[in-house]
JSON list of C-alpha atoms in Angstrom, two decimals:
[
{"chain": "A", "resi": 1, "resn": "GLN", "atom": "CA", "xyz": [-196.96, -16.36, -54.60]},
{"chain": "A", "resi": 2, "resn": "GLY", "atom": "CA", "xyz": [-197.58, -19.44, -52.77]},
{"chain": "A", "resi": 3, "resn": "ASP", "atom": "CA", "xyz": [-196.55, -18.04, -49.48]},
{"chain": "A", "resi": 4, "resn": "LYS", "atom": "CA", "xyz": [-198.89, -15.09, -50.01]},
{"chain": "A", "resi": 5, "resn": "VAL", "atom": "CA", "xyz": [-201.89, -17.37, -50.90]},
{"chain": "A", "resi": 6, "resn": "ARG", "atom": "CA", "xyz": [-201.33, -19.48, -47.79]},
{"chain": "A", "resi": 7, "resn": "GLU", "atom": "CA", "xyz": [-201.24, -16.22, -45.74]},
{"chain": "A", "resi": 8, "resn": "VAL", "atom": "CA", "xyz": [-204.83, -15.44, -46.80]},
{"chain": "A", "resi": 9, "resn": "TRP", "atom": "CA", "xyz": [-206.00, -18.96, -46.92]},
{"chain": "A", "resi": 10, "resn": "ASP", "atom": "CA", "xyz": [-208.56, -18.63, -44.05]},
{"chain": "A", "resi": 11, "resn": "GLU", "atom": "CA", "xyz": [-210.10, -15.63, -45.92]},
{"chain": "A", "resi": 12, "resn": "VAL", "atom": "CA", "xyz": [-210.52, -17.34, -49.25]},
{"chain": "A", "resi": 13, "resn": "LYS", "atom": "CA", "xyz": [-210.95, -21.05, -48.54]},
{"chain": "A", "resi": 14, "resn": "ASN", "atom": "CA", "xyz": [-214.77, -20.85, -48.24]},
{"chain": "A", "resi": 15, "resn": "CYS", "atom": "CA", "xyz": [-215.29, -19.07, -51.59]},
{"chain": "A", "resi": 16, "resn": "ALA", "atom": "CA", "xyz": [-217.40, -20.69, -54.27]},
{"chain": "A", "resi": 17, "resn": "TRP", "atom": "CA", "xyz": [-214.46, -20.66, -56.68]},
{"chain": "A", "resi": 18, "resn": "LEU", "atom": "CA", "xyz": [-210.78, -19.68, -56.76]},
{"chain": "A", "resi": 19, "resn": "GLY", "atom": "CA", "xyz": [-208.80, -18.59, -59.75]},
{"chain": "A", "resi": 20, "resn": "LEU", "atom": "CA", "xyz": [-205.34, -17.60, -60.93]},
{"chain": "A", "resi": 21, "resn": "LEU", "atom": "CA", "xyz": [-204.39, -14.92, -63.40]},
{"chain": "A", "resi": 22, "resn": "GLY", "atom": "CA", "xyz": [-200.68, -14.61, -64.02]},
{"chain": "A", "resi": 23, "resn": "ASP", "atom": "CA", "xyz": [-199.09, -11.16, -64.13]},
{"chain": "A", "resi": 24, "resn": "ASP", "atom": "CA", "xyz": [-197.87, -11.89, -67.65]},
{"chain": "A", "resi": 25, "resn": "CYS", "atom": "CA", "xyz": [-201.44, -12.63, -68.92]},
{"chain": "A", "resi": 26, "resn": "VAL", "atom": "CA", "xyz": [-203.58, -10.05, -70.82]},
{"chain": "A", "resi": 27, "resn": "PRO", "atom": "CA", "xyz": [-207.34, -10.82, -71.06]},
{"chain": "A", "resi": 28, "resn": "GLU", "atom": "CA", "xyz": [-208.57, -10.31, -74.63]},
{"chain": "A", "resi": 29, "resn": "THR", "atom": "CA", "xyz": [-212.22, -11.79, -74.51]},
{"chain": "A", "resi": 30, "resn": "PRO", "atom": "CA", "xyz": [-214.92, -9.57, -72.99]},
{"chain": "A", "resi": 31, "resn": "ASN", "atom": "CA", "xyz": [-216.31, -10.97, -69.76]},
{"chain": "A", "resi": 32, "resn": "TRP", "atom": "CA", "xyz": [-213.51, -13.62, -69.81]},
{"chain": "A", "resi": 33, "resn": "ASP", "atom": "CA", "xyz": [-213.77, -14.14, -65.95]},
{"chain": "A", "resi": 34, "resn": "ARG", "atom": "CA", "xyz": [-217.45, -14.62, -65.92]},
{"chain": "A", "resi": 35, "resn": "ARG", "atom": "CA", "xyz": [-217.35, -17.11, -68.72]},
{"chain": "A", "resi": 36, "resn": "LEU", "atom": "CA", "xyz": [-214.73, -19.19, -67.07]},
{"chain": "A", "resi": 37, "resn": "VAL", "atom": "CA", "xyz": [-216.66, -19.14, -63.82]},
{"chain": "A", "resi": 38, "resn": "ALA", "atom": "CA", "xyz": [-219.94, -20.02, -65.51]},
{"chain": "A", "resi": 39, "resn": "SER", "atom": "CA", "xyz": [-218.14, -23.20, -67.05]},
{"chain": "A", "resi": 40, "resn": "LEU", "atom": "CA", "xyz": [-217.75, -24.55, -63.50]},
{"chain": "A", "resi": 41, "resn": "ASP", "atom": "CA", "xyz": [-221.39, -25.68, -63.59]},
{"chain": "A", "resi": 42, "resn": "ARG", "atom": "CA", "xyz": [-220.23, -28.66, -65.38]},
{"chain": "A", "resi": 43, "resn": "ASN", "atom": "CA", "xyz": [-216.58, -28.92, -64.56]},
{"chain": "A", "resi": 44, "resn": "LEU", "atom": "CA", "xyz": [-214.23, -28.52, -61.61]},
{"chain": "A", "resi": 45, "resn": "ILE", "atom": "CA", "xyz": [-211.34, -26.77, -63.31]},
{"chain": "A", "resi": 46, "resn": "VAL", "atom": "CA", "xyz": [-211.63, -24.54, -66.38]},
{"chain": "A", "resi": 47, "resn": "SER", "atom": "CA", "xyz": [-208.80, -22.96, -68.22]},
{"chain": "A", "resi": 48, "resn": "CYS", "atom": "CA", "xyz": [-208.68, -20.96, -71.45]},
{"chain": "A", "resi": 49, "resn": "ASP", "atom": "CA", "xyz": [-206.80, -20.24, -74.74]},
{"chain": "A", "resi": 50, "resn": "ASP", "atom": "CA", "xyz": [-203.48, -18.56, -73.79]},
{"chain": "A", "resi": 51, "resn": "GLY", "atom": "CA", "xyz": [-202.18, -18.58, -77.38]},
{"chain": "A", "resi": 52, "resn": "TRP", "atom": "CA", "xyz": [-199.42, -20.80, -76.46]},
{"chain": "A", "resi": 53, "resn": "GLN", "atom": "CA", "xyz": [-199.91, -24.06, -74.45]},
{"chain": "A", "resi": 54, "resn": "ALA", "atom": "CA", "xyz": [-203.67, -24.47, -74.65]},
{"chain": "A", "resi": 55, "resn": "PRO", "atom": "CA", "xyz": [-205.50, -26.76, -74.93]},
{"chain": "A", "resi": 56, "resn": "ARG", "atom": "CA", "xyz": [-202.91, -29.37, -74.22]},
{"chain": "A", "resi": 57, "resn": "ARG", "atom": "CA", "xyz": [-201.84, -27.67, -70.93]},
{"chain": "A", "resi": 58, "resn": "VAL", "atom": "CA", "xyz": [-203.49, -25.65, -68.21]},
{"chain": "A", "resi": 59, "resn": "ALA", "atom": "CA", "xyz": [-202.47, -22.13, -69.02]},
{"chain": "A", "resi": 60, "resn": "ASN", "atom": "CA", "xyz": [-201.73, -19.33, -66.60]},
{"chain": "A", "resi": 61, "resn": "CYS", "atom": "CA", "xyz": [-205.31, -18.30, -66.28]},
{"chain": "A", "resi": 62, "resn": "TRP", "atom": "CA", "xyz": [-207.86, -20.72, -64.83]},
{"chain": "A", "resi": 63, "resn": "VAL", "atom": "CA", "xyz": [-210.59, -21.16, -62.17]},
{"chain": "A", "resi": 64, "resn": "ILE", "atom": "CA", "xyz": [-211.29, -24.01, -59.72]},
{"chain": "A", "resi": 65, "resn": "SER", "atom": "CA", "xyz": [-214.33, -24.97, -57.84]},
{"chain": "A", "resi": 66, "resn": "GLY", "atom": "CA", "xyz": [-214.10, -23.98, -54.29]},
{"chain": "A", "resi": 67, "resn": "GLU", "atom": "CA", "xyz": [-215.53, -27.31, -53.25]},
{"chain": "A", "resi": 68, "resn": "LEU", "atom": "CA", "xyz": [-212.58, -29.14, -54.92]},
{"chain": "A", "resi": 69, "resn": "VAL", "atom": "CA", "xyz": [-210.03, -26.80, -53.33]},
{"chain": "A", "resi": 70, "resn": "ARG", "atom": "CA", "xyz": [-211.50, -27.48, -49.94]},
{"chain": "A", "resi": 71, "resn": "ALA", "atom": "CA", "xyz": [-211.45, -31.32, -50.54]},
{"chain": "A", "resi": 72, "resn": "VAL", "atom": "CA", "xyz": [-207.80, -31.13, -51.49]},
{"chain": "A", "resi": 73, "resn": "GLY", "atom": "CA", "xyz": [-207.01, -28.90, -48.55]},
{"chain": "A", "resi": 74, "resn": "TYR", "atom": "CA", "xyz": [-204.97, -26.24, -50.22]},
{"chain": "A", "resi": 75, "resn": "PHE", "atom": "CA", "xyz": [-204.60, -24.07, -53.37]},
{"chain": "A", "resi": 76, "resn": "PHE", "atom": "CA", "xyz": [-200.74, -24.12, -53.23]},
{"chain": "A", "resi": 77, "resn": "PRO", "atom": "CA", "xyz": [-199.24, -27.31, -51.81]},
{"chain": "A", "resi": 78, "resn": "PRO", "atom": "CA", "xyz": [-197.03, -26.81, -48.70]},
{"chain": "A", "resi": 79, "resn": "SER", "atom": "CA", "xyz": [-193.49, -25.58, -49.61]},
{"chain": "A", "resi": 80, "resn": "LEU", "atom": "CA", "xyz": [-194.43, -24.81, -53.15]},
{"chain": "A", "resi": 81, "resn": "HIS", "atom": "CA", "xyz": [-193.48, -21.15, -53.61]},
{"chain": "A", "resi": 82, "resn": "HIS", "atom": "CA", "xyz": [-194.13, -20.08, -57.14]},
{"chain": "A", "resi": 83, "resn": "LEU", "atom": "CA", "xyz": [-193.67, -22.66, -60.04]},
{"chain": "A", "resi": 84, "resn": "PHE", "atom": "CA", "xyz": [-195.55, -25.83, -60.97]},
{"chain": "A", "resi": 85, "resn": "ILE", "atom": "CA", "xyz": [-198.91, -24.83, -59.50]},
{"chain": "A", "resi": 86, "resn": "ASP", "atom": "CA", "xyz": [-200.33, -25.16, -62.99]},
{"chain": "A", "resi": 87, "resn": "ASP", "atom": "CA", "xyz": [-198.87, -28.68, -63.06]},
{"chain": "A", "resi": 88, "resn": "VAL", "atom": "CA", "xyz": [-200.51, -29.60, -59.77]},
{"chain": "A", "resi": 89, "resn": "TRP", "atom": "CA", "xyz": [-204.01, -28.74, -60.83]},
{"chain": "A", "resi": 90, "resn": "GLU", "atom": "CA", "xyz": [-203.47, -30.01, -64.38]},
{"chain": "A", "resi": 91, "resn": "THR", "atom": "CA", "xyz": [-202.65, -33.42, -62.90]},
{"chain": "A", "resi": 92, "resn": "ILE", "atom": "CA", "xyz": [-205.74, -33.35, -60.77]},
{"chain": "A", "resi": 93, "resn": "GLY", "atom": "CA", "xyz": [-207.96, -32.16, -63.65]},
{"chain": "A", "resi": 94, "resn": "ARG", "atom": "CA", "xyz": [-206.56, -34.54, -66.28]},
{"chain": "A", "resi": 95, "resn": "GLU", "atom": "CA", "xyz": [-206.38, -37.68, -64.18]},
{"chain": "A", "resi": 96, "resn": "GLY", "atom": "CA", "xyz": [-209.77, -36.86, -62.48]},
{"chain": "A", "resi": 97, "resn": "ALA", "atom": "CA", "xyz": [-211.46, -36.16, -65.85]},
{"chain": "A", "resi": 98, "resn": "CYS", "atom": "CA", "xyz": [-212.74, -32.89, -64.39]},
{"chain": "A", "resi": 99, "resn": "TRP", "atom": "CA", "xyz": [-210.80, -30.29, -66.39]},
{"chain": "A", "resi": 100, "resn": "ARG", "atom": "CA", "xyz": [-211.97, -28.34, -69.49]},
{"chain": "A", "resi": 101, "resn": "CYS", "atom": "CA", "xyz": [-210.14, -25.87, -71.64]},
{"chain": "A", "resi": 102, "resn": "ASP", "atom": "CA", "xyz": [-212.55, -23.27, -73.03]},
{"chain": "A", "resi": 103, "resn": "MET", "atom": "CA", "xyz": [-210.84, -22.16, -76.23]},
{"chain": "A", "resi": 104, "resn": "SER", "atom": "CA", "xyz": [-213.48, -19.49, -76.88]},
{"chain": "A", "resi": 105, "resn": "VAL", "atom": "CA", "xyz": [-211.96, -17.55, -74.03]},
{"chain": "A", "resi": 106, "resn": "ARG", "atom": "CA", "xyz": [-208.62, -15.87, -74.97]},
{"chain": "A", "resi": 107, "resn": "VAL", "atom": "CA", "xyz": [-206.08, -14.52, -72.52]},
{"chain": "A", "resi": 108, "resn": "ALA", "atom": "CA", "xyz": [-202.66, -13.74, -74.11]},
{"chain": "A", "resi": 109, "resn": "HIS", "atom": "CA", "xyz": [-199.85, -15.32, -72.22]},
{"chain": "A", "resi": 110, "resn": "ARG", "atom": "CA", "xyz": [-196.79, -13.14, -72.57]},
{"chain": "A", "resi": 111, "resn": "ASN", "atom": "CA", "xyz": [-194.33, -15.48, -70.87]},
{"chain": "A", "resi": 112, "resn": "VAL", "atom": "CA", "xyz": [-190.63, -14.78, -70.94]},
{"chain": "A", "resi": 113, "resn": "LEU", "atom": "CA", "xyz": [-189.95, -18.39, -71.72]},
{"chain": "A", "resi": 114, "resn": "ARG", "atom": "CA", "xyz": [-191.58, -18.00, -75.15]},
{"chain": "A", "resi": 115, "resn": "GLY", "atom": "CA", "xyz": [-189.75, -14.75, -75.92]},
{"chain": "A", "resi": 116, "resn": "ALA", "atom": "CA", "xyz": [-192.99, -12.65, -75.37]},
{"chain": "A", "resi": 117, "resn": "ALA", "atom": "CA", "xyz": [-191.35, -10.53, -72.68]},
{"chain": "A", "resi": 118, "resn": "PRO", "atom": "CA", "xyz": [-187.88, -9.10, -71.83]},
{"chain": "A", "resi": 119, "resn": "VAL", "atom": "CA", "xyz": [-185.94, -10.90, -69.06]},
{"chain": "A", "resi": 120, "resn": "ASP", "atom": "CA", "xyz": [-185.39, -8.97, -65.89]},
{"chain": "A", "resi": 121, "resn": "GLU", "atom": "CA", "xyz": [-184.32, -9.83, -62.30]},
{"chain": "A", "resi": 122, "resn": "THR", "atom": "CA", "xyz": [-187.70, -11.11, -61.28]},
{"chain": "A", "resi": 123, "resn": "HIS", "atom": "CA", "xyz": [-187.42, -13.78, -63.93]},
{"chain": "A", "resi": 124, "resn": "ARG", "atom": "CA", "xyz": [-183.93, -14.73, -62.84]},
{"chain": "A", "resi": 125, "resn": "ALA", "atom": "CA", "xyz": [-185.14, -14.88, -59.25]},
{"chain": "A", "resi": 126, "resn": "ALA", "atom": "CA", "xyz": [-187.81, -17.53, -60.35]},
{"chain": "A", "resi": 127, "resn": "TYR", "atom": "CA", "xyz": [-185.95, -19.46, -63.06]},
{"chain": "A", "resi": 128, "resn": "GLY", "atom": "CA", "xyz": [-182.28, -19.02, -62.05]},
{"chain": "A", "resi": 129, "resn": "ASP", "atom": "CA", "xyz": [-179.24, -17.50, -63.78]},
{"chain": "A", "resi": 130, "resn": "GLY", "atom": "CA", "xyz": [-179.46, -19.30, -67.11]},
{"chain": "A", "resi": 131, "resn": "PHE", "atom": "CA", "xyz": [-181.03, -16.17, -68.74]},
{"chain": "A", "resi": 132, "resn": "ARG", "atom": "CA", "xyz": [-177.67, -14.38, -68.42]},
{"chain": "A", "resi": 133, "resn": "ASP", "atom": "CA", "xyz": [-176.36, -16.68, -71.04]},
{"chain": "A", "resi": 134, "resn": "GLY", "atom": "CA", "xyz": [-179.57, -16.55, -73.15]},
{"chain": "A", "resi": 135, "resn": "LEU", "atom": "CA", "xyz": [-180.16, -20.30, -72.39]},
{"chain": "A", "resi": 136, "resn": "GLY", "atom": "CA", "xyz": [-183.42, -19.95, -70.32]},
{"chain": "A", "resi": 137, "resn": "PRO", "atom": "CA", "xyz": [-184.00, -21.61, -66.98]},
{"chain": "A", "resi": 138, "resn": "ASP", "atom": "CA", "xyz": [-181.00, -23.43, -65.49]},
{"chain": "A", "resi": 139, "resn": "ARG", "atom": "CA", "xyz": [-183.31, -25.41, -63.13]},
{"chain": "A", "resi": 140, "resn": "VAL", "atom": "CA", "xyz": [-180.58, -25.55, -60.38]},
{"chain": "A", "resi": 141, "resn": "SER", "atom": "CA", "xyz": [-180.96, -22.11, -58.87]},
{"chain": "A", "resi": 142, "resn": "GLY", "atom": "CA", "xyz": [-183.80, -19.64, -58.14]},
{"chain": "A", "resi": 143, "resn": "LEU", "atom": "CA", "xyz": [-187.27, -20.85, -57.15]},
{"chain": "A", "resi": 144, "resn": "TRP", "atom": "CA", "xyz": [-187.20, -23.54, -59.86]},
{"chain": "A", "resi": 145, "resn": "SER", "atom": "CA", "xyz": [-184.74, -25.71, -58.02]},
{"chain": "A", "resi": 146, "resn": "ASN", "atom": "CA", "xyz": [-187.00, -25.88, -54.88]},
{"chain": "A", "resi": 147, "resn": "ASP", "atom": "CA", "xyz": [-190.37, -26.09, -56.54]},
{"chain": "A", "resi": 148, "resn": "GLU", "atom": "CA", "xyz": [-189.42, -28.81, -59.03]},
{"chain": "A", "resi": 149, "resn": "VAL", "atom": "CA", "xyz": [-188.43, -31.03, -56.14]},
{"chain": "A", "resi": 150, "resn": "VAL", "atom": "CA", "xyz": [-191.57, -30.22, -54.19]},
{"chain": "A", "resi": 151, "resn": "PHE", "atom": "CA", "xyz": [-193.79, -30.90, -57.23]},
{"chain": "A", "resi": 152, "resn": "SER", "atom": "CA", "xyz": [-192.19, -34.31, -57.80]},
{"chain": "A", "resi": 153, "resn": "ARG", "atom": "CA", "xyz": [-192.71, -35.20, -54.22]},
{"chain": "A", "resi": 154, "resn": "TRP", "atom": "CA", "xyz": [-196.32, -34.05, -54.35]},
{"chain": "A", "resi": 155, "resn": "LYS", "atom": "CA", "xyz": [-197.06, -36.11, -57.53]},
{"chain": "A", "resi": 156, "resn": "ALA", "atom": "CA", "xyz": [-195.68, -39.28, -55.90]},
{"chain": "A", "resi": 157, "resn": "ARG", "atom": "CA", "xyz": [-197.42, -38.80, -52.59]},
{"chain": "A", "resi": 158, "resn": "GLU", "atom": "CA", "xyz": [-200.59, -36.79, -53.14]},
{"chain": "A", "resi": 159, "resn": "THR", "atom": "CA", "xyz": [-201.95, -37.66, -56.58]},
{"chain": "A", "resi": 160, "resn": "VAL", "atom": "CA", "xyz": [-204.14, -40.58, -55.62]},
{"chain": "A", "resi": 161, "resn": "ARG", "atom": "CA", "xyz": [-205.66, -38.66, -52.71]},
{"chain": "A", "resi": 162, "resn": "CYS", "atom": "CA", "xyz": [-206.36, -35.49, -54.73]},
{"chain": "A", "resi": 163, "resn": "VAL", "atom": "CA", "xyz": [-207.58, -37.23, -57.83]},
{"chain": "A", "resi": 164, "resn": "SER", "atom": "CA", "xyz": [-209.92, -39.43, -55.70]},
{"chain": "A", "resi": 165, "resn": "ALA", "atom": "CA", "xyz": [-211.32, -36.22, -54.16]},
{"chain": "A", "resi": 166, "resn": "ALA", "atom": "CA", "xyz": [-211.91, -34.76, -57.66]},
{"chain": "A", "resi": 167, "resn": "VAL", "atom": "CA", "xyz": [-213.59, -37.98, -58.85]},
{"chain": "A", "resi": 168, "resn": "GLY", "atom": "CA", "xyz": [-215.94, -37.79, -55.96]},
{"chain": "A", "resi": 169, "resn": "LEU", "atom": "CA", "xyz": [-217.02, -34.28, -56.70]},
{"chain": "A", "resi": 170, "resn": "ARG", "atom": "CA", "xyz": [-217.32, -34.48, -60.57]},
{"chain": "A", "resi": 171, "resn": "PRO", "atom": "CA", "xyz": [-220.67, -33.08, -61.66]},
{"chain": "A", "resi": 172, "resn": "LYS", "atom": "CA", "xyz": [-223.00, -35.76, -63.01]},
{"chain": "A", "resi": 173, "resn": "GLY", "atom": "CA", "xyz": [-223.70, -33.66, -65.97]},
{"chain": "A", "resi": 174, "resn": "ALA", "atom": "CA", "xyz": [-220.04, -33.85, -67.02]},
{"chain": "A", "resi": 175, "resn": "ASP", "atom": "CA", "xyz": [-220.41, -37.36, -68.49]},
{"chain": "A", "resi": 176, "resn": "GLY", "atom": "CA", "xyz": [-224.12, -38.05, -68.22]},
{"chain": "A", "resi": 177, "resn": "GLY", "atom": "CA", "xyz": [-223.68, -40.06, -65.03]},
{"chain": "A", "resi": 178, "resn": "ALA", "atom": "CA", "xyz": [-221.61, -42.73, -66.82]},
{"chain": "A", "resi": 179, "resn": "PRO", "atom": "CA", "xyz": [-219.66, -45.18, -64.45]},
{"chain": "A", "resi": 180, "resn": "PHE", "atom": "CA", "xyz": [-216.23, -44.22, -63.52]},
{"chain": "A", "resi": 181, "resn": "LEU", "atom": "CA", "xyz": [-213.39, -46.58, -62.48]},
{"chain": "A", "resi": 182, "resn": "ALA", "atom": "CA", "xyz": [-210.07, -45.72, -60.86]},
{"chain": "A", "resi": 183, "resn": "LEU", "atom": "CA", "xyz": [-207.27, -48.29, -60.82]},
{"chain": "A", "resi": 184, "resn": "CYS", "atom": "CA", "xyz": [-204.44, -47.45, -58.41]},
{"chain": "A", "resi": 185, "resn": "THR", "atom": "CA", "xyz": [-201.24, -49.47, -57.92]},
{"chain": "A", "resi": 186, "resn": "PRO", "atom": "CA", "xyz": [-198.32, -48.84, -55.52]},
{"chain": "A", "resi": 187, "resn": "VAL", "atom": "CA", "xyz": [-194.94, -49.18, -57.21]},
{"chain": "A", "resi": 188, "resn": "HIS", "atom": "CA", "xyz": [-192.04, -49.44, -54.78]},
{"chain": "A", "resi": 189, "resn": "ASP", "atom": "CA", "xyz": [-188.97, -49.18, -57.09]},
{"chain": "A", "resi": 190, "resn": "CYS", "atom": "CA", "xyz": [-190.66, -47.69, -60.22]},
{"chain": "A", "resi": 191, "resn": "LYS", "atom": "CA", "xyz": [-190.24, -50.92, -62.13]},
{"chain": "A", "resi": 192, "resn": "PRO", "atom": "CA", "xyz": [-193.59, -52.55, -62.67]},
{"chain": "A", "resi": 193, "resn": "ASP", "atom": "CA", "xyz": [-193.52, -56.19, -63.55]},
{"chain": "A", "resi": 194, "resn": "LEU", "atom": "CA", "xyz": [-194.01, -57.08, -67.24]},
{"chain": "A", "resi": 195, "resn": "ALA", "atom": "CA", "xyz": [-197.05, -59.21, -66.61]},
{"chain": "A", "resi": 196, "resn": "TYR", "atom": "CA", "xyz": [-198.61, -56.39, -64.65]},
{"chain": "A", "resi": 197, "resn": "VAL", "atom": "CA", "xyz": [-198.00, -53.85, -67.53]},
{"chain": "A", "resi": 198, "resn": "ARG", "atom": "CA", "xyz": [-199.51, -56.20, -70.13]},
{"chain": "A", "resi": 199, "resn": "SER", "atom": "CA", "xyz": [-202.51, -56.83, -67.87]},
{"chain": "A", "resi": 200, "resn": "ILE", "atom": "CA", "xyz": [-203.18, -53.12, -67.22]},
{"chain": "A", "resi": 201, "resn": "LEU", "atom": "CA", "xyz": [-202.83, -52.34, -70.98]},
{"chain": "A", "resi": 202, "resn": "LEU", "atom": "CA", "xyz": [-205.38, -54.99, -71.89]},
{"chain": "A", "resi": 203, "resn": "THR", "atom": "CA", "xyz": [-207.69, -53.87, -69.03]},
{"chain": "A", "resi": 204, "resn": "GLN", "atom": "CA", "xyz": [-207.47, -50.26, -70.39]},
{"chain": "A", "resi": 205, "resn": "GLN", "atom": "CA", "xyz": [-208.23, -51.40, -73.79]},
{"chain": "A", "resi": 206, "resn": "HIS", "atom": "CA", "xyz": [-211.22, -53.31, -72.63]},
{"chain": "A", "resi": 207, "resn": "LEU", "atom": "CA", "xyz": [-212.61, -50.49, -70.61]},
{"chain": "A", "resi": 208, "resn": "THR", "atom": "CA", "xyz": [-212.14, -48.12, -73.52]},
{"chain": "A", "resi": 209, "resn": "GLU", "atom": "CA", "xyz": [-214.09, -50.50, -75.81]},
{"chain": "A", "resi": 210, "resn": "LYS", "atom": "CA", "xyz": [-216.88, -50.78, -73.26]},
{"chain": "A", "resi": 211, "resn": "ARG", "atom": "CA", "xyz": [-216.90, -46.90, -72.97]},
{"chain": "A", "resi": 212, "resn": "VAL", "atom": "CA", "xyz": [-216.23, -47.00, -69.20]},
{"chain": "A", "resi": 213, "resn": "ASN", "atom": "CA", "xyz": [-214.59, -43.75, -68.01]},
{"chain": "A", "resi": 214, "resn": "HIS", "atom": "CA", "xyz": [-211.49, -44.78, -66.14]},
{"chain": "A", "resi": 215, "resn": "LEU", "atom": "CA", "xyz": [-207.98, -43.64, -65.00]},
{"chain": "A", "resi": 216, "resn": "ILE", "atom": "CA", "xyz": [-204.83, -45.47, -64.18]},
{"chain": "A", "resi": 217, "resn": "LEU", "atom": "CA", "xyz": [-202.73, -44.24, -61.27]},
{"chain": "A", "resi": 218, "resn": "LEU", "atom": "CA", "xyz": [-199.22, -45.55, -60.30]},
{"chain": "A", "resi": 219, "resn": "THR", "atom": "CA", "xyz": [-198.07, -44.39, -56.91]},
{"chain": "A", "resi": 220, "resn": "ALA", "atom": "CA", "xyz": [-194.23, -44.39, -57.32]},
{"chain": "A", "resi": 221, "resn": "GLY", "atom": "CA", "xyz": [-191.84, -44.92, -54.47]},
{"chain": "A", "resi": 222, "resn": "GLN", "atom": "CA", "xyz": [-194.37, -46.72, -52.15]},
{"chain": "A", "resi": 223, "resn": "SER", "atom": "CA", "xyz": [-195.16, -50.24, -51.47]},
{"chain": "A", "resi": 224, "resn": "HIS", "atom": "CA", "xyz": [-198.64, -49.63, -50.15]},
{"chain": "A", "resi": 225, "resn": "VAL", "atom": "CA", "xyz": [-201.64, -47.39, -50.52]},
{"chain": "A", "resi": 226, "resn": "GLY", "atom": "CA", "xyz": [-202.76, -45.55, -47.32]}
]
């Protein structure tokens, strides 16, 4: 899936919006696609009710502002083949405060992991051989093994840049033009100092009390911010 999207990147990168509809999704709401696209007027990423993970997660049916995709530079990060694309854009949308889940739009998500579809060889190719024993993904074979590593690397290296791009593009109408503050900290060995943790928690509490929109970003595995 990722390779195919990168293959047609030059043809789609200038579109007003881009979207993803999984092959295990069945739209149930009339004009579901138009309604999601219309919601981009006040958001950068819009997902819907999949009857499973929504609204706490980006489901397998969503649309993204083309402007945001161009600012990030890709729809699928390099080397990401199939899985974790939802996680990439959910991270950007959640931490950049630019994602909305429209629960009035329903697209049934018949995912094999929830037992809503029978397992076949295509699922084993994606998730590994764990299905043979009825255990679900084994996470060490199939596309999962590669994509989980790629996503972890992306999250450590790209989150700050991508979220910053999203914050810069957020429609003013999304929060009435309220101030937005991003606090970014490099963490070399993934062990923040206790004094720092205390100070950041108190800062977050103070900003919340003052109703200042904000996000806290920790860039793990680095000692500097480029």
